Coordinates of C-alpha atoms in Angstrom, one line a residue:
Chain R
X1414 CA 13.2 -12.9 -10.6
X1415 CA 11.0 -14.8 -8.7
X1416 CA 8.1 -16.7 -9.2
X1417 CA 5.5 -19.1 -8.1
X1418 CA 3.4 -21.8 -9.7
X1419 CA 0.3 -23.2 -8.4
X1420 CA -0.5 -26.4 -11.0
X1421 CA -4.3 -27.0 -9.8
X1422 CA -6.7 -24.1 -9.8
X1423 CA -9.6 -26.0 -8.3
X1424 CA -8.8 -29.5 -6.2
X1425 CA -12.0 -31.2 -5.4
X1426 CA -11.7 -33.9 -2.5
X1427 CA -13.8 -36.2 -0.7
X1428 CA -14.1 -35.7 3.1
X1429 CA -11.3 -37.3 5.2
X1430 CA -9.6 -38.0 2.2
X1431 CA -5.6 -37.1 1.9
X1432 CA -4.6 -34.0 -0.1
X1433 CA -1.8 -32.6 -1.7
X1434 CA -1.6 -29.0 -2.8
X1435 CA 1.5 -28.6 -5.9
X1436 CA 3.8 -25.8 -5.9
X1437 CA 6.5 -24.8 -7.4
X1438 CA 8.6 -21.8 -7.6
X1439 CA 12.0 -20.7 -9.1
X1440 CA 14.5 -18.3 -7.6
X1441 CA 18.4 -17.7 -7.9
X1442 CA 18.9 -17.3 -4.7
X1443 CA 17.8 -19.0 -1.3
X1444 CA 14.0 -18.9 -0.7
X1445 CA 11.7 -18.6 2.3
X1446 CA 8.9 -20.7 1.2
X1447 CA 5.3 -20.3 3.0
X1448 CA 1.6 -21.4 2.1
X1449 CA -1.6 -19.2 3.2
X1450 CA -5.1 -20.1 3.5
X1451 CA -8.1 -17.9 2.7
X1452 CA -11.3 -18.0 3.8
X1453 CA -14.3 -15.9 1.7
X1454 CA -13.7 -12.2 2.4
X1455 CA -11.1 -12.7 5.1
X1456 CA -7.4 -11.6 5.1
X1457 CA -4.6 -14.6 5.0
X1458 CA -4.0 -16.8 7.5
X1459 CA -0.5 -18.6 7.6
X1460 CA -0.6 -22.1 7.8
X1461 CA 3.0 -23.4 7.9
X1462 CA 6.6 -21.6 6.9
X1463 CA 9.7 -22.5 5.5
X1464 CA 13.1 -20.6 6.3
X1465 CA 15.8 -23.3 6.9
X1466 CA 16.5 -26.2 8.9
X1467 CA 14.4 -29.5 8.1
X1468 CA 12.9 -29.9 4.9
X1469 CA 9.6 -31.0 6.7
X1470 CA 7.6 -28.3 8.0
X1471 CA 4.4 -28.6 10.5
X1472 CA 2.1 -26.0 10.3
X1473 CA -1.6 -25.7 11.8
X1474 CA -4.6 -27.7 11.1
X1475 CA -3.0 -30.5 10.3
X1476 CA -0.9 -29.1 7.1
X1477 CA 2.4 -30.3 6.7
X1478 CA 5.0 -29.4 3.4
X1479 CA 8.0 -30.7 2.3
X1480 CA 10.8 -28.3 1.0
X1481 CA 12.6 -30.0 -2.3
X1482 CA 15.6 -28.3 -3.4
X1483 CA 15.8 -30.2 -6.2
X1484 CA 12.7 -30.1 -7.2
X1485 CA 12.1 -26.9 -6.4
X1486 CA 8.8 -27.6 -4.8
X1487 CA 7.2 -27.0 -1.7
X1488 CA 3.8 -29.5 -2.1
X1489 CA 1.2 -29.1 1.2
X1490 CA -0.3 -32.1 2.4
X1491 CA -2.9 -33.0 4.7
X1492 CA -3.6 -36.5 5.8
X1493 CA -7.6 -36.5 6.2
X1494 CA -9.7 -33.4 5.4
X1495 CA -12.2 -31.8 6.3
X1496 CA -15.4 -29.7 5.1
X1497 CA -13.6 -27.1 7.4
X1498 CA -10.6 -26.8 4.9
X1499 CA -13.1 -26.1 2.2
X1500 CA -10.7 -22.2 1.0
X1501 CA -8.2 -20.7 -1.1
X1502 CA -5.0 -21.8 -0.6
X1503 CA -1.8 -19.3 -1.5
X1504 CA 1.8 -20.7 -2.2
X1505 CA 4.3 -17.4 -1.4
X1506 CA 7.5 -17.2 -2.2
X1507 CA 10.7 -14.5 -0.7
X1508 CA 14.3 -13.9 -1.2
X1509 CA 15.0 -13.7 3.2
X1510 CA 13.3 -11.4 5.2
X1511 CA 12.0 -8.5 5.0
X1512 CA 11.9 -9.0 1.4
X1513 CA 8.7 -9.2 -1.0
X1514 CA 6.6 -11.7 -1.3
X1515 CA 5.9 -13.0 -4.7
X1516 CA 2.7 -15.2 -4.5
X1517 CA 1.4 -18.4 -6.5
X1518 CA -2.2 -18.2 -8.5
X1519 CA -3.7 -19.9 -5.9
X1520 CA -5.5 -23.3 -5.2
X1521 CA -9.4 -23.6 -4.7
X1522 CA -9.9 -26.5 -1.7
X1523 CA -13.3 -28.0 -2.0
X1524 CA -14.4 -30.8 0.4
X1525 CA -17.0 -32.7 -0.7
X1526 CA -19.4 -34.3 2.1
Chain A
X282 CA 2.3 -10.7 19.5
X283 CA 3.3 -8.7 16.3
X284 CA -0.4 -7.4 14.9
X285 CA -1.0 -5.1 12.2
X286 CA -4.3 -3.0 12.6
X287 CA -5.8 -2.1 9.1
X288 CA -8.5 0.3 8.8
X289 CA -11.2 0.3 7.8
X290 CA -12.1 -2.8 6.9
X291 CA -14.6 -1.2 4.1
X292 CA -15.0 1.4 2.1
X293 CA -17.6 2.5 -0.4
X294 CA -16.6 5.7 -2.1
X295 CA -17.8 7.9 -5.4
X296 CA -16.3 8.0 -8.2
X297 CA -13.8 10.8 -8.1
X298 CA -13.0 10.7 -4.6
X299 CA -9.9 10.1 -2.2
X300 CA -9.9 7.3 0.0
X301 CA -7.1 6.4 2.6
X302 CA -6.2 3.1 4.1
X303 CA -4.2 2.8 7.0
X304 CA -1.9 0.0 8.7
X305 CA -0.3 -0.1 12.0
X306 CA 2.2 -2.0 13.5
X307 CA 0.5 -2.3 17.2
X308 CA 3.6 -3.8 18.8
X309 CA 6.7 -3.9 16.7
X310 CA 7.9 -1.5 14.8
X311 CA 7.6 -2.0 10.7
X312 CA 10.7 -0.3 8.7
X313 CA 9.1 -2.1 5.6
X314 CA 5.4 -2.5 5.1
X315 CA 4.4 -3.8 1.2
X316 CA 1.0 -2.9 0.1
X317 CA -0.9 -5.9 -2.2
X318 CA -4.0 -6.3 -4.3
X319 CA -6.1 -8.6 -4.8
X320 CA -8.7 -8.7 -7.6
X321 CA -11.6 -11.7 -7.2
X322 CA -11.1 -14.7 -7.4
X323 CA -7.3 -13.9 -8.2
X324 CA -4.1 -13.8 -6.6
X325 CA -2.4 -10.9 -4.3
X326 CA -0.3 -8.7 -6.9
X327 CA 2.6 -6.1 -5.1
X328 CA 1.6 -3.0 -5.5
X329 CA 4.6 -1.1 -3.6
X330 CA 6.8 -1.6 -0.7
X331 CA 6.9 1.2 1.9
X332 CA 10.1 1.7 3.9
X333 CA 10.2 4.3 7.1
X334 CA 11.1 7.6 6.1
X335 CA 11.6 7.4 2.7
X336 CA 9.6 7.1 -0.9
X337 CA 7.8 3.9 -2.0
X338 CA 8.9 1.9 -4.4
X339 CA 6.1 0.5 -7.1
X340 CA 5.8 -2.3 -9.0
X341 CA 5.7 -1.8 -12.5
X342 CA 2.9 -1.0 -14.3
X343 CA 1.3 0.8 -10.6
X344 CA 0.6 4.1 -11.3
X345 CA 2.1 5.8 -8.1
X346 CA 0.5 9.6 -8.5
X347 CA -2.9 7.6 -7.9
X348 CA -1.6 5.5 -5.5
X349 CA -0.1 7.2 -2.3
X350 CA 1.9 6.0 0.0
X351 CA 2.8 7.3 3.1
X352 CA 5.5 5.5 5.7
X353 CA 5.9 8.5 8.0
X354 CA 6.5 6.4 11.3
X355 CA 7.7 3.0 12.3
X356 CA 4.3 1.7 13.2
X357 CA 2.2 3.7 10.3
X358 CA 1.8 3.1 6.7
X359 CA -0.7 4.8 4.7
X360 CA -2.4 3.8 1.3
X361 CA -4.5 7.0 -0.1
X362 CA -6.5 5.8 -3.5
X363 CA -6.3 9.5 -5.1
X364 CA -9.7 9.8 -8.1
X365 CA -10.9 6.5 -7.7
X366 CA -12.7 4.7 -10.4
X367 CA -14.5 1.6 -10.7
X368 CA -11.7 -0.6 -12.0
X369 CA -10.1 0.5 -8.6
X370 CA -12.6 -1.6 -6.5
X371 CA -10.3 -4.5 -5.2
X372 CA -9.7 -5.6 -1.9
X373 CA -6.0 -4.2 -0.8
X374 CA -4.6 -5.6 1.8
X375 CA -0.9 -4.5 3.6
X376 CA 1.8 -6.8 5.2
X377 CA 5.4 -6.6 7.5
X378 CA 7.8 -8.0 8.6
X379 CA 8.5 -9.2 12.2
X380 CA 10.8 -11.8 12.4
X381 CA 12.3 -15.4 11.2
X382 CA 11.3 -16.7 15.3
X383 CA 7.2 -15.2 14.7
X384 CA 4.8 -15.5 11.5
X385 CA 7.9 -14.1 9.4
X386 CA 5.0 -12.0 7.7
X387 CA 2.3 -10.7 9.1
X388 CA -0.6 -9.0 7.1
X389 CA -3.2 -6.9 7.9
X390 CA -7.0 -8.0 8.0
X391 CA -7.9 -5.8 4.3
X392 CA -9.9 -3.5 2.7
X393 CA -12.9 -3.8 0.3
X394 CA -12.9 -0.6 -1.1
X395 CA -15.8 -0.1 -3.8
X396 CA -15.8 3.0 -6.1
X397 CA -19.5 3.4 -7.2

């Protein structure tokens, strides 16, 4: 079975400061890996996805993660942020396509000015 | 490209009443639509995946004679909240499919739906 672990429930950063978002998951078998953000009372937005290839992924906004096999993480970064960023942020975890997601607790971004 | 429609967008209902939620696949069609909830200030639980044609599967612990779902077409999934309560107010929100080379999931914009 899998499953999905989001260490920080609340990250507090400074403006322009870096970030890092933790998250790891555990599976048997290979893993599409993808983070989400959302915004107060809105749907999710995907930021950045991992299905194979190179185990550094761009996404929007910025984002960037790093697939570890052997770690079994999947940490999203961001070099400078901004009060725009301030949201919830969702690791999410499937077996391939077309199969469930299975999603992390979840990670509260707050930029402070 | 590859959009899914959910409607409405809120809902207030009584206590005791039916309410249906609906997601469409406006331009590819969705042989698999799973159905999530998402309580405040917590995380998106599976409720049920959907598949074209044929019954739902729940999650454990989902009671499925209160929650209906309906995957009658390629590009229409239906969630009907049958004698809602209070403790089903949640925001429910549905997601496909459409492809390793697009979002790989796409989800709908979700529903507030508040029993009162």
């Amino acid at each position: 079975a899998q499953s999905v672990t989001q260490l920080d429930s609340q990250v507090p950063v400074f403006e322009e400061a870096p970030v890092e978002l933790r998250c790891n998951y555990s599976s048997s078998v290979s893993v599409y890996l993808f983070w989400y953000v959302q915004y107060p009372n809105q749907g999710l937005q995907l930021l950045l996805k991992y299905l194979s290839g190179s185990t550094l992924v761009k996404g929007i906004n910025g984002f960037e993660a790093e697939f570890n096999k052997s770690q079994t993480s999947f940490h999203l970064r961001k070099p400078s942020v901004h009060i725009s960023d301030t949201a919830e942020y969702f690791c999410a975890v499937s077996d391939g396509g077309n199969e469930k997601l299975t999603f992390g607790t979840g990670t509260r971004l707050t930029i402070i000015p | 490209g590859a959009v899914v429609s959910q409607h409405p967008s809120r809902v207030i209902c009584k206590s005791g009443t039916s309410v249906k939620i609906e997601c469409r696949s406006l331009d590819f069609q969705a042989t698999t639509m799973f159905w999530y909830r998402q309580f405040p200030k917590q995380s998106l639980m599976l409720m049920a995946t959907s598949n074209e044609g044929s019954k739902a599967t729940y999650e454990q612990g989902v009671e499925k004679d209160k929650f209906l779902i309906n995957h009658a077409s390629l590009t229409l999934s239906t969630l009907t909240v049958t004698s809602a309560h209070p403790e089903d107010s949640s925001f429910y929100i549905c997601s496909a499919w459409t492809g390793a080379s697009t979002y790989g999931y796409t989800f709908g914009s979700g529903t507030r739906l508040t029993v009162v």
